[in-house]
């Protein structure tokens, strides 16, 4: 790395809401994190994706100051999380897969309790609890949390994480187990918070959500960040569009496959009358391929193109790293 690159990197880190540098954590002989770098710019969402065992929980544990790394640096809102965990905690809101709510209390009582524990006066705690119940559409649910649905618990858990008006949110699989409506609702709230200036780092196994709602994505495999960028960047760099062709007769599909194979387009069969071809620009390729087959005297019954999904990128990166 040149001096100019180092200076630019240091500036990017200084301006980041979360900056992780060469973070390493091992458990005996297992390397959970092998020296990862991550930056999240303020008021944005980074989705940290990865297969099981990739190191996401370990990264979240270190970011939330619950675990210490072997080496590397972590700053949250400009504060060193390893040397000043208390200061970092006061700026963090954390919401996880396993909510830490007291089921015998009502939602309001849970919120008041968290507010009091975080140093609010009795009056301020009540005010903040009411405000959050309203925002999370839980004001009517004046009953014990034991009777809440999974979605209500998730909303309440996130509300608890917001008591101290955190500048940075760490959300570990916040939408796992929620139905599509519950997930959309939770994302709406997260996006609203980010629009107000909060920064969020979250893990999720729902890649279409990461694609739709996050500003950037980092893919962690085997303790290493193997790709990062916007979802569009990743799709462009690690996947391609597809052209889908169907034919009236299986024999036409077979002949077309031969023509495309000779043209170096590696067609993949889809059923006995369909073919799929990868292309950099699917829309353009459709016309070219249909024309190519027309010249060979093969009529195409239908032709369309599709853009790749983040799932395809994820599968490719995971397989690539495994080999
Ligand atoms: P998942 O999606 O399954 O929750 P993850 O991406 O969160 O996985 P981690 O839980 O961070 O992954 O685990 C990373 C690696 O570290 C795995 O190989 C795991 O077995 C190992 N690991 C995690 N915690 C411990 C521990 N306390 N002792 C030993 N090994 C551990």
Short mmCIF file of N, CA and C in Angstrom, two decimals, residues 168-253:
data_model
loop_
_atom_site.label_atom_id
_atom_site.label_comp_id
_atom_site.label_asym_id
_atom_site.label_seq_id
_atom_site.Cartn_x
_atom_site.Cartn_y
_atom_site.Cartn_z
N UNK A 168 -25.39 4.21 16.44
CA UNK A 168 -25.08 3.03 15.63
C UNK A 168 -25.90 1.84 16.14
N UNK A 169 -26.50 1.13 15.19
CA UNK A 169 -27.29 -0.06 15.55
C UNK A 169 -26.59 -1.30 15.02
N UNK A 170 -26.49 -2.33 15.85
CA UNK A 170 -25.97 -3.62 15.40
C UNK A 170 -27.14 -4.59 15.52
N UNK A 171 -27.56 -5.12 14.39
CA UNK A 171 -28.76 -5.96 14.39
C UNK A 171 -28.40 -7.35 13.88
N UNK A 172 -28.53 -8.35 14.75
CA UNK A 172 -28.16 -9.71 14.37
C UNK A 172 -29.42 -10.43 13.90
N UNK A 173 -29.52 -10.64 12.61
CA UNK A 173 -30.68 -11.30 11.99
C UNK A 173 -31.99 -10.73 12.52
N UNK A 174 -32.20 -9.42 12.36
CA UNK A 174 -33.39 -8.80 12.98
C UNK A 174 -34.72 -9.30 12.45
N UNK A 175 -34.74 -9.84 11.22
CA UNK A 175 -36.03 -10.23 10.66
C UNK A 175 -36.25 -11.74 10.62
N UNK A 176 -35.30 -12.50 11.18
CA UNK A 176 -35.45 -13.97 11.15
C UNK A 176 -36.75 -14.40 11.84
N UNK A 177 -37.50 -15.24 11.17
CA UNK A 177 -38.71 -15.78 11.77
C UNK A 177 -39.94 -14.91 11.59
N UNK A 178 -39.76 -13.71 11.02
CA UNK A 178 -40.94 -12.85 10.83
C UNK A 178 -41.61 -13.17 9.50
N UNK A 179 -42.91 -12.95 9.44
CA UNK A 179 -43.59 -13.16 8.16
C UNK A 179 -43.26 -11.97 7.24
N UNK A 180 -43.58 -12.08 5.95
CA UNK A 180 -43.18 -11.00 5.02
C UNK A 180 -43.68 -9.62 5.44
N UNK A 181 -44.89 -9.57 6.02
CA UNK A 181 -45.42 -8.25 6.43
C UNK A 181 -44.58 -7.72 7.60
N UNK A 182 -44.29 -8.59 8.56
CA UNK A 182 -43.49 -8.19 9.72
C UNK A 182 -42.10 -7.74 9.30
N UNK A 183 -41.53 -8.45 8.32
CA UNK A 183 -40.19 -8.10 7.86
C UNK A 183 -40.18 -6.75 7.17
N UNK A 184 -41.18 -6.53 6.32
CA UNK A 184 -41.26 -5.25 5.61
C UNK A 184 -41.43 -4.12 6.60
N UNK A 185 -42.24 -4.35 7.63
CA UNK A 185 -42.51 -3.32 8.63
C UNK A 185 -41.22 -2.98 9.40
N UNK A 186 -40.48 -4.04 9.78
CA UNK A 186 -39.25 -3.80 10.53
C UNK A 186 -38.24 -3.05 9.66
N UNK A 187 -38.16 -3.43 8.39
CA UNK A 187 -37.25 -2.73 7.47
C UNK A 187 -37.65 -1.27 7.30
N UNK A 188 -38.96 -1.02 7.28
CA UNK A 188 -39.44 0.36 7.13
C UNK A 188 -38.90 1.19 8.31
N UNK A 189 -38.98 0.60 9.50
CA UNK A 189 -38.52 1.34 10.69
C UNK A 189 -37.01 1.54 10.63
N UNK A 190 -36.27 0.50 10.24
CA UNK A 190 -34.81 0.61 10.18
C UNK A 190 -34.42 1.69 9.17
N UNK A 191 -35.07 1.69 8.02
CA UNK A 191 -34.74 2.69 6.98
C UNK A 191 -35.07 4.09 7.47
N UNK A 192 -36.17 4.20 8.22
CA UNK A 192 -36.57 5.50 8.78
C UNK A 192 -35.48 6.02 9.73
N UNK A 193 -34.98 5.09 10.57
CA UNK A 193 -33.93 5.47 11.53
C UNK A 193 -32.68 5.92 10.79
N UNK A 194 -32.35 5.21 9.72
CA UNK A 194 -31.15 5.54 8.95
C UNK A 194 -31.33 6.90 8.26
N UNK A 195 -32.55 7.17 7.80
CA UNK A 195 -32.82 8.47 7.18
C UNK A 195 -32.65 9.59 8.21
N UNK A 196 -32.85 9.26 9.49
CA UNK A 196 -32.68 10.28 10.54
C UNK A 196 -31.22 10.38 10.99
N UNK A 197 -30.34 9.55 10.44
CA UNK A 197 -28.91 9.69 10.76
C UNK A 197 -28.27 8.51 11.46
N UNK A 198 -29.07 7.49 11.80
CA UNK A 198 -28.50 6.31 12.47
C UNK A 198 -27.75 5.45 11.44
N UNK A 199 -26.73 4.76 11.92
CA UNK A 199 -26.00 3.83 11.05
C UNK A 199 -26.33 2.42 11.51
N UNK A 200 -26.51 1.50 10.57
CA UNK A 200 -26.84 0.13 10.97
C UNK A 200 -25.93 -0.88 10.29
N UNK A 201 -25.44 -1.81 11.10
CA UNK A 201 -24.76 -2.99 10.55
C UNK A 201 -25.63 -4.17 10.93
N UNK A 202 -26.02 -4.95 9.96
CA UNK A 202 -26.88 -6.08 10.31
C UNK A 202 -26.48 -7.34 9.58
N UNK A 203 -26.82 -8.45 10.20
CA UNK A 203 -26.62 -9.73 9.53
C UNK A 203 -27.99 -10.23 9.10
N UNK A 204 -28.04 -10.93 8.02
CA UNK A 204 -29.31 -11.53 7.59
C UNK A 204 -29.04 -12.71 6.67
N UNK A 205 -29.97 -13.64 6.69
CA UNK A 205 -29.90 -14.76 5.74
C UNK A 205 -30.87 -14.52 4.59
N UNK A 206 -31.64 -13.42 4.67
CA UNK A 206 -32.58 -13.10 3.59
C UNK A 206 -31.89 -12.17 2.61
N UNK A 207 -31.33 -12.76 1.57
CA UNK A 207 -30.49 -11.96 0.67
C UNK A 207 -31.29 -10.96 -0.15
N UNK A 208 -32.56 -11.30 -0.43
CA UNK A 208 -33.35 -10.34 -1.21
C UNK A 208 -33.60 -9.08 -0.38
N UNK A 209 -33.62 -9.23 0.96
CA UNK A 209 -33.78 -8.05 1.82
C UNK A 209 -32.51 -7.21 1.80
N UNK A 210 -31.38 -7.89 1.87
CA UNK A 210 -30.10 -7.18 1.83
C UNK A 210 -30.01 -6.41 0.51
N UNK A 211 -30.45 -7.04 -0.56
CA UNK A 211 -30.41 -6.43 -1.88
C UNK A 211 -31.29 -5.18 -1.91
N UNK A 212 -32.49 -5.32 -1.38
CA UNK A 212 -33.48 -4.25 -1.48
C UNK A 212 -33.20 -3.09 -0.53
N UNK A 213 -32.77 -3.39 0.69
CA UNK A 213 -32.75 -2.34 1.69
C UNK A 213 -31.37 -1.84 2.12
N UNK A 214 -30.31 -2.62 1.88
CA UNK A 214 -29.02 -2.16 2.41
C UNK A 214 -28.32 -1.24 1.41
N UNK A 215 -27.44 -0.40 1.94
CA UNK A 215 -26.68 0.50 1.06
C UNK A 215 -25.43 -0.19 0.57
N UNK A 216 -24.87 -1.08 1.40
CA UNK A 216 -23.73 -1.86 0.95
C UNK A 216 -23.77 -3.24 1.58
N UNK A 217 -22.99 -4.12 1.00
CA UNK A 217 -23.01 -5.52 1.39
C UNK A 217 -21.57 -5.98 1.55
N UNK A 218 -21.31 -6.78 2.59
CA UNK A 218 -19.99 -7.42 2.70
C UNK A 218 -20.24 -8.91 2.86
N UNK A 219 -19.52 -9.71 2.11
CA UNK A 219 -19.71 -11.17 2.19
C UNK A 219 -18.51 -11.78 2.91
N UNK A 220 -18.83 -12.44 4.02
CA UNK A 220 -17.81 -13.07 4.86
C UNK A 220 -17.87 -14.57 4.63
N UNK A 221 -16.75 -15.16 4.27
CA UNK A 221 -16.70 -16.62 4.10
C UNK A 221 -15.43 -17.11 4.77
N UNK A 222 -15.56 -18.08 5.67
CA UNK A 222 -14.40 -18.66 6.33
C UNK A 222 -13.53 -17.61 7.03
N UNK A 223 -14.19 -16.62 7.64
CA UNK A 223 -13.44 -15.61 8.40
C UNK A 223 -12.76 -14.55 7.55
N UNK A 224 -13.10 -14.51 6.25
CA UNK A 224 -12.49 -13.50 5.38
C UNK A 224 -13.59 -12.76 4.61
N UNK A 225 -13.41 -11.46 4.41
CA UNK A 225 -14.34 -10.72 3.56
C UNK A 225 -13.93 -11.02 2.12
N UNK A 226 -14.82 -11.72 1.41
CA UNK A 226 -14.45 -12.10 0.04
C UNK A 226 -15.02 -11.14 -1.01
N UNK A 227 -15.97 -10.30 -0.61
CA UNK A 227 -16.49 -9.30 -1.56
C UNK A 227 -17.21 -8.22 -0.77
N UNK A 228 -17.15 -7.01 -1.27
CA UNK A 228 -17.94 -5.94 -0.67
C UNK A 228 -18.24 -4.88 -1.70
N UNK A 229 -19.32 -4.15 -1.47
CA UNK A 229 -19.74 -3.12 -2.42
C UNK A 229 -21.25 -3.00 -2.33
N UNK A 230 -21.84 -2.30 -3.28
CA UNK A 230 -23.30 -2.28 -3.30
C UNK A 230 -23.76 -3.61 -3.88
N UNK A 231 -25.02 -3.93 -3.67
CA UNK A 231 -25.54 -5.19 -4.21
C UNK A 231 -25.35 -5.19 -5.74
N UNK A 232 -25.55 -4.03 -6.36
CA UNK A 232 -25.38 -3.96 -7.83
C UNK A 232 -23.93 -4.22 -8.22
N UNK A 233 -22.98 -3.66 -7.46
CA UNK A 233 -21.55 -3.90 -7.74
C UNK A 233 -21.28 -5.40 -7.73
N UNK A 234 -21.78 -6.04 -6.68
CA UNK A 234 -21.48 -7.48 -6.51
C UNK A 234 -22.10 -8.31 -7.64
N UNK A 235 -23.32 -7.92 -8.02
CA UNK A 235 -23.97 -8.68 -9.11
C UNK A 235 -23.18 -8.50 -10.40
N UNK A 236 -22.72 -7.26 -10.60
CA UNK A 236 -21.97 -7.00 -11.84
C UNK A 236 -20.66 -7.79 -11.83
N UNK A 237 -19.99 -7.81 -10.66
CA UNK A 237 -18.66 -8.42 -10.60
C UNK A 237 -18.67 -9.94 -10.47
N UNK A 238 -19.73 -10.48 -9.85
CA UNK A 238 -19.68 -11.91 -9.55
C UNK A 238 -20.82 -12.72 -10.16
N UNK A 239 -21.63 -12.11 -10.99
CA UNK A 239 -22.70 -12.88 -11.64
C UNK A 239 -22.99 -12.23 -12.98
N UNK A 240 -23.83 -12.85 -13.76
CA UNK A 240 -24.16 -12.25 -15.06
C UNK A 240 -25.65 -12.39 -15.33
N UNK A 241 -26.11 -11.64 -16.32
CA UNK A 241 -27.51 -11.76 -16.74
C UNK A 241 -27.70 -13.12 -17.38
N UNK A 242 -28.96 -13.52 -17.51
CA UNK A 242 -29.26 -14.76 -18.22
C UNK A 242 -30.22 -14.48 -19.35
N UNK A 243 -30.05 -15.22 -20.44
CA UNK A 243 -31.01 -15.18 -21.54
C UNK A 243 -31.73 -16.53 -21.52
N UNK A 244 -33.07 -16.48 -21.49
CA UNK A 244 -33.86 -17.71 -21.45
C UNK A 244 -34.56 -17.87 -22.80
N UNK A 245 -34.40 -19.05 -23.37
CA UNK A 245 -35.00 -19.32 -24.69
C UNK A 245 -35.89 -20.55 -24.59
N UNK A 246 -37.05 -20.48 -25.24
CA UNK A 246 -37.84 -21.73 -25.34
C UNK A 246 -38.12 -22.01 -26.81
N UNK A 247 -38.34 -23.29 -27.11
CA UNK A 247 -38.56 -23.74 -28.48
C UNK A 247 -39.83 -24.59 -28.52
N UNK A 248 -40.42 -24.67 -29.70
CA UNK A 248 -41.66 -25.44 -29.82
C UNK A 248 -41.38 -26.93 -29.71
N UNK A 249 -40.23 -27.35 -30.19
CA UNK A 249 -39.90 -28.77 -30.22
C UNK A 249 -38.58 -29.04 -29.49
N UNK A 250 -38.49 -30.18 -28.78
CA UNK A 250 -37.22 -30.53 -28.14
C UNK A 250 -36.06 -30.61 -29.14
N UNK A 251 -36.39 -31.06 -30.40
CA UNK A 251 -35.31 -31.20 -31.39
C UNK A 251 -34.72 -29.83 -31.74
N UNK A 252 -35.58 -28.79 -31.74
CA UNK A 252 -35.09 -27.43 -32.03
C UNK A 252 -34.17 -26.95 -30.89
N UNK A 253 -34.59 -27.27 -29.66
CA UNK A 253 -33.76 -26.86 -28.52
C UNK A 253 -32.39 -27.53 -28.61
#
